Short mmCIF file of C-alpha atoms in Angstrom, two decimals:
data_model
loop_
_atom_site.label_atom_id
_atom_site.label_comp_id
_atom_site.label_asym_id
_atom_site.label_seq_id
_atom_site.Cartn_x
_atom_site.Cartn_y
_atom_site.Cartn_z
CA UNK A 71 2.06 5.67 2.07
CA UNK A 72 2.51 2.66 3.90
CA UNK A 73 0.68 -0.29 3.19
CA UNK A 74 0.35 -4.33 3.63
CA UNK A 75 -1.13 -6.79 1.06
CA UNK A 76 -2.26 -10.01 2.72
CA UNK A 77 -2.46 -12.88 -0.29
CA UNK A 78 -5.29 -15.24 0.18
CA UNK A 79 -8.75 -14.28 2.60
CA UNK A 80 -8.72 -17.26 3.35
CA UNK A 81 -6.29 -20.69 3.78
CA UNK A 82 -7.22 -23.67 4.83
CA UNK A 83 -4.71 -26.53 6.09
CA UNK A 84 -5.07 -30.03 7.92
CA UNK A 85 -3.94 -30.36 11.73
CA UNK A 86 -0.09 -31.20 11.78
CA UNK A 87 0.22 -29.67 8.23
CA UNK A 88 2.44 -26.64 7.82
CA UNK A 89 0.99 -22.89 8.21
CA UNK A 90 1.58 -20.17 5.86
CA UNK A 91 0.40 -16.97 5.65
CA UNK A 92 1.56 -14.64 3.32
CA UNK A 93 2.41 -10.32 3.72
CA UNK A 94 3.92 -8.25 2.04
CA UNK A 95 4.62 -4.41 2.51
CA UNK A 96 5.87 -1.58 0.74
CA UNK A 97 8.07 0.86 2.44
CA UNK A 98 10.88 2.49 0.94
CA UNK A 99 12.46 2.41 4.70
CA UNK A 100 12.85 -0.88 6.32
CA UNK A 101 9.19 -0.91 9.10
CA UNK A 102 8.37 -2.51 12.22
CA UNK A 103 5.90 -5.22 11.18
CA UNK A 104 3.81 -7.46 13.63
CA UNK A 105 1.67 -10.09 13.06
CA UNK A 106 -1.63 -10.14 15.30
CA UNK A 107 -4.12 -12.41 15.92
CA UNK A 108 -7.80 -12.53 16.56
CA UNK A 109 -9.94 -15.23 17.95
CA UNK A 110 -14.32 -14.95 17.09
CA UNK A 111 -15.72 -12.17 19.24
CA UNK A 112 -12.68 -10.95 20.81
CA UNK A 113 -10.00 -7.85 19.92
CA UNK A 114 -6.60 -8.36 18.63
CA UNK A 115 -3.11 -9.60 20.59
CA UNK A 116 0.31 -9.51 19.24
CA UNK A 117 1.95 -12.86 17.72
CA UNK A 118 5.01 -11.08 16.86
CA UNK A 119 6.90 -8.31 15.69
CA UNK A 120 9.83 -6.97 13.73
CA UNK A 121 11.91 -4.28 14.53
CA UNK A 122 15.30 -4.26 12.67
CA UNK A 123 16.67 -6.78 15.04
CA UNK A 124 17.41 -10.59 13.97
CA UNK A 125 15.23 -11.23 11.11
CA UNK A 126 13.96 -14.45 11.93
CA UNK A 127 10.93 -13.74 14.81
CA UNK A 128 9.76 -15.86 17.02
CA UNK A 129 5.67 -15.53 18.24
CA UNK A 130 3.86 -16.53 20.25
CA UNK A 131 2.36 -20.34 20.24
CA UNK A 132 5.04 -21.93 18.08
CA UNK A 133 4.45 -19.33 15.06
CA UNK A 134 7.48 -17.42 13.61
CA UNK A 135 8.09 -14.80 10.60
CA UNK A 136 11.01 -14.11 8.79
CA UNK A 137 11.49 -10.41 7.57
CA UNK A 138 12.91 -10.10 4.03
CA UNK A 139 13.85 -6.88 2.63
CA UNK A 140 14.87 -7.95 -0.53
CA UNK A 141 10.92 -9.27 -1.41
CA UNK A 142 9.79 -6.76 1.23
CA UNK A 143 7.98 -9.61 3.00
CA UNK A 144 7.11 -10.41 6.37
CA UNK A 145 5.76 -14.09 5.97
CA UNK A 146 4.22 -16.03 8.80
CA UNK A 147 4.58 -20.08 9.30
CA UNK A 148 3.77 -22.60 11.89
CA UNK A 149 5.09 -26.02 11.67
CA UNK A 150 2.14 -27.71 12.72
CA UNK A 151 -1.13 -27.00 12.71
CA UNK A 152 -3.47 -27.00 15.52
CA UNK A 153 -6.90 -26.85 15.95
CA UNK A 154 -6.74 -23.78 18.05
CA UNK A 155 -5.09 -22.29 15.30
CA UNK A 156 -8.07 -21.68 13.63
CA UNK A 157 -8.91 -17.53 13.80
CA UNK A 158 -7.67 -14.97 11.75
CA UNK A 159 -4.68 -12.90 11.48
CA UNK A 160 -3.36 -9.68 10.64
CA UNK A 161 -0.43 -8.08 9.08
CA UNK A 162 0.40 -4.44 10.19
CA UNK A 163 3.53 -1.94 9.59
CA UNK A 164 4.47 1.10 11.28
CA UNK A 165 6.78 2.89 9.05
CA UNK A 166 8.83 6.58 8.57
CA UNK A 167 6.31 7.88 6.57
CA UNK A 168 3.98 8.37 9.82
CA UNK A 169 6.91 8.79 12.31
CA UNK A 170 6.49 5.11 13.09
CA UNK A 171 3.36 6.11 14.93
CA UNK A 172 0.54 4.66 13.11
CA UNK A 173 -0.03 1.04 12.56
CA UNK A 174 -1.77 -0.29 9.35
CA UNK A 175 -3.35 -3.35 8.82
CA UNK A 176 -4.07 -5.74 6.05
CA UNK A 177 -7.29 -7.26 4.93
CA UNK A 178 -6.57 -10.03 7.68
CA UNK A 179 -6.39 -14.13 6.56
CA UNK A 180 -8.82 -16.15 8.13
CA UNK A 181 -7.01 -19.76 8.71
CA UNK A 182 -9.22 -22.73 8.30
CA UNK A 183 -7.56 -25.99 10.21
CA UNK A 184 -9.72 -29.77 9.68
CA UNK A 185 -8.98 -32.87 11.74
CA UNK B 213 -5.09 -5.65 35.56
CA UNK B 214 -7.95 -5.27 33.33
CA UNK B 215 -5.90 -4.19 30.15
CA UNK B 216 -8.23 -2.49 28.05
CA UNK B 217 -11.85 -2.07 28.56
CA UNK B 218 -14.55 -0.66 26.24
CA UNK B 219 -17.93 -0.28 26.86
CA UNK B 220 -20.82 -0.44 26.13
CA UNK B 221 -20.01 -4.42 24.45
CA UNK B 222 -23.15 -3.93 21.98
CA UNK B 223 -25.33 -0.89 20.94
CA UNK B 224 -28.14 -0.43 18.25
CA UNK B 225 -28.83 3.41 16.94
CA UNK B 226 -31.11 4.87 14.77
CA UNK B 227 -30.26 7.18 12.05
CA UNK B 228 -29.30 10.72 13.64
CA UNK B 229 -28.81 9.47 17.03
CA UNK B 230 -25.74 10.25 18.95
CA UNK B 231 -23.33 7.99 21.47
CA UNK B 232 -19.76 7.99 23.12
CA UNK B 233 -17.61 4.87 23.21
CA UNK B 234 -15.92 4.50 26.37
CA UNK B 235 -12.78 3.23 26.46
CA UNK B 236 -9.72 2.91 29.10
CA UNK B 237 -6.50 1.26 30.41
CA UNK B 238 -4.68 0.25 33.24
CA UNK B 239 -0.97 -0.04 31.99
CA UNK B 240 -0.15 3.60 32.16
CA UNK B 241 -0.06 3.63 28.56
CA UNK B 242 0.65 6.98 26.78
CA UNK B 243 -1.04 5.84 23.53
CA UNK B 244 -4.29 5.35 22.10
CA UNK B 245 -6.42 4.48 19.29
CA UNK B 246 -9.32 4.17 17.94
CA UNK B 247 -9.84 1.60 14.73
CA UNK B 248 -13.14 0.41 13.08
CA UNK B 249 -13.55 -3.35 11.98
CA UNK B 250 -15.26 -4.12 8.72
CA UNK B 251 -15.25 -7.46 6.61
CA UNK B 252 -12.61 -7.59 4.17
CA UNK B 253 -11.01 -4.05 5.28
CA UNK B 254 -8.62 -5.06 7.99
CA UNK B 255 -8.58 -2.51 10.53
CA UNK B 256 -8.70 1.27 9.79
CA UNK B 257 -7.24 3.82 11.86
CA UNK B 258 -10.38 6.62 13.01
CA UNK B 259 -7.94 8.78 15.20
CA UNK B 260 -5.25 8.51 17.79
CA UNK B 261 -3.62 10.30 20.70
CA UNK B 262 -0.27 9.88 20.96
CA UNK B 263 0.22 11.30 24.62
CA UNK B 264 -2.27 12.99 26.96
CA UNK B 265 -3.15 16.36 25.42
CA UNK B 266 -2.96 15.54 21.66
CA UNK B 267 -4.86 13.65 19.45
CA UNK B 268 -4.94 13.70 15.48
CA UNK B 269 -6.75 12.16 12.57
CA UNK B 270 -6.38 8.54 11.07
CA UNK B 271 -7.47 7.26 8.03
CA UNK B 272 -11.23 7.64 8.51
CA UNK B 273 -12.04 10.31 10.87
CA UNK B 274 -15.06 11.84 8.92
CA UNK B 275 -18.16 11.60 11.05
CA UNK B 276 -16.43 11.16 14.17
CA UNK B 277 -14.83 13.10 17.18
CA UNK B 278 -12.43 12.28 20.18
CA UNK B 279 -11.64 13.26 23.57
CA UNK B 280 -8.51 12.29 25.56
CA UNK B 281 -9.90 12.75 28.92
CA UNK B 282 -7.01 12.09 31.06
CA UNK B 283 -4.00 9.15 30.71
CA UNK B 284 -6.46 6.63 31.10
CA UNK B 285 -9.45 7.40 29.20
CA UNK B 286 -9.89 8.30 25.19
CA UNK B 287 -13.81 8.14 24.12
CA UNK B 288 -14.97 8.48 20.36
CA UNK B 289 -18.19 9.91 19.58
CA UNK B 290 -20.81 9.80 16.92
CA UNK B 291 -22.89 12.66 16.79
CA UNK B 292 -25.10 11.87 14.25
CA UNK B 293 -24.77 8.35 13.40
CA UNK B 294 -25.48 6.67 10.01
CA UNK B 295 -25.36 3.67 8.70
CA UNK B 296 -22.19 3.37 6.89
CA UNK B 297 -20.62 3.52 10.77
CA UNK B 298 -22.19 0.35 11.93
CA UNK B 299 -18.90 -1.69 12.53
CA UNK B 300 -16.58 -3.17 15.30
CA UNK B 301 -14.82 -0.56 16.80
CA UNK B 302 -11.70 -1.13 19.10
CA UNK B 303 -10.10 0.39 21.03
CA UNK B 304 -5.99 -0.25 21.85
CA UNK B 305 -3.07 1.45 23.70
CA UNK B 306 0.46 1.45 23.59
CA UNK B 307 3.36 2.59 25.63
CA UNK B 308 4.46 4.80 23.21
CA UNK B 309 3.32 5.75 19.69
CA UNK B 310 6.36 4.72 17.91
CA UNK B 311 6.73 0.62 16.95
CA UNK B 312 5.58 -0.60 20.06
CA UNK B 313 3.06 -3.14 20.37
CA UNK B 314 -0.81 -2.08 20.72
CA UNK B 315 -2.76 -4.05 23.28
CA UNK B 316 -6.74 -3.95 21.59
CA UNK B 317 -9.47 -3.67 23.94
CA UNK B 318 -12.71 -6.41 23.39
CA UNK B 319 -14.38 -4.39 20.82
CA UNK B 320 -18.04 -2.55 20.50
CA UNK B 321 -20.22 -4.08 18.06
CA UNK B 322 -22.38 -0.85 16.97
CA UNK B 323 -25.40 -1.42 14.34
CA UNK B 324 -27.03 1.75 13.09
CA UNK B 325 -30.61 1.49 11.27
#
């Protein structure tokens, strides 16, 4: 089966430091793989997302991911940090096993950003 | 456009009691899903319906039922809720089911005593 392994619960980084957030899959067929984002008390919107085009991916708000199938990850970075940054964020791949038609999700990242 | 809209926003149960999530779109979408929220477990699939007429188990379906009511509309239901289901439940929809993006509703918070 599918599945996504989000490294750290939690990260923490300065404003104007560098963000990364770290996912890996497993999938013995190359997935579609999104990054999502959730702000406190609200549901879920798309930062991004991979499928088997150009594997550098630009997001939303200045955040890109670059998918590599030889580590089978699907890491996420921000040059600078902002304060409105701060929420956490999900991993999630759609793969063959499910006919592409099921997402799963990682354990999520919560990123910390201090003045 | 409202996107996706669930209601009610917050709901308390006792033990046994029963309750239907509402939950629809406006983006003629021909997906949907239902997912439960718990700290530290991501997002878990309950059950989807991948165009009107069908639906079919996700990951955690035990406890639970659906109904895809028309295009718009896909409720889940408790009918005899226990604890181990309070949770944030969403509720999303896609264009289609395969690799598109999923557009997630506010969420229900639901606490069951």
């Amino acid at each position: 089966a599918q599945s996504v392994t989000q490294l750290g619960s939690h990260v923490s980084v300065s404003e104007g430091a560098l963000v990364l957030l770290r996912c890996n899959y497993s999938s013995s067929v190359p997935p579609y793989l999104f990054w999502y984002v959730q702000y406190p008390n609200q549901g879920l919107q798309l930062l991004l997302k991979y499928t088997s085009a150009a594997t550098l991916v630009k997001g939303i708000n200045g955040f890109e991911a670059e998918f590599k199938k030889s580590e089978t990850s699907f890491h996420l970075t921000k040059p600078s940090a902002h304060m409105s940054d701060a929420a956490e964020y999900f991993c999630a791949v759609s793969g063959v096993n499910t006919g592409f038609q099921k997402l799963v999700f990682g354990t999520g990242t919560r990123l910390l950003v201090s003045p | 456009n409202a996107g996706v809209t669930q209601t009610p926003k917050f709901q308390v149960l006792k033990t046994g009691q029963s309750m239907t999530l509402q939950c629809a779109q406006d983006m003629n979408h021909n997906s949907m899903y239902w997912y439960r929220q718990d700290p530290g477990m991501g997002l878990r699939l309950i059950y989807y319906s991948a165009s009107e007429g069908t639906t079919d188990k996700g990951e955690v379906p035990n406890g639970y039922n659906v109904s895809r009511l028309n295009k718009r509309e896909f409720s889940l239901r408790l009918e005899s809720a226990a604890p181990s289901q309070t949770s944030v439940y969403f509720c999303a929809s896609s264009l289609h089911p395969s690799g598109e993006t999923q557009y997630f509703g506010p969420g229900t918070r639901l606490l069951v005593l």
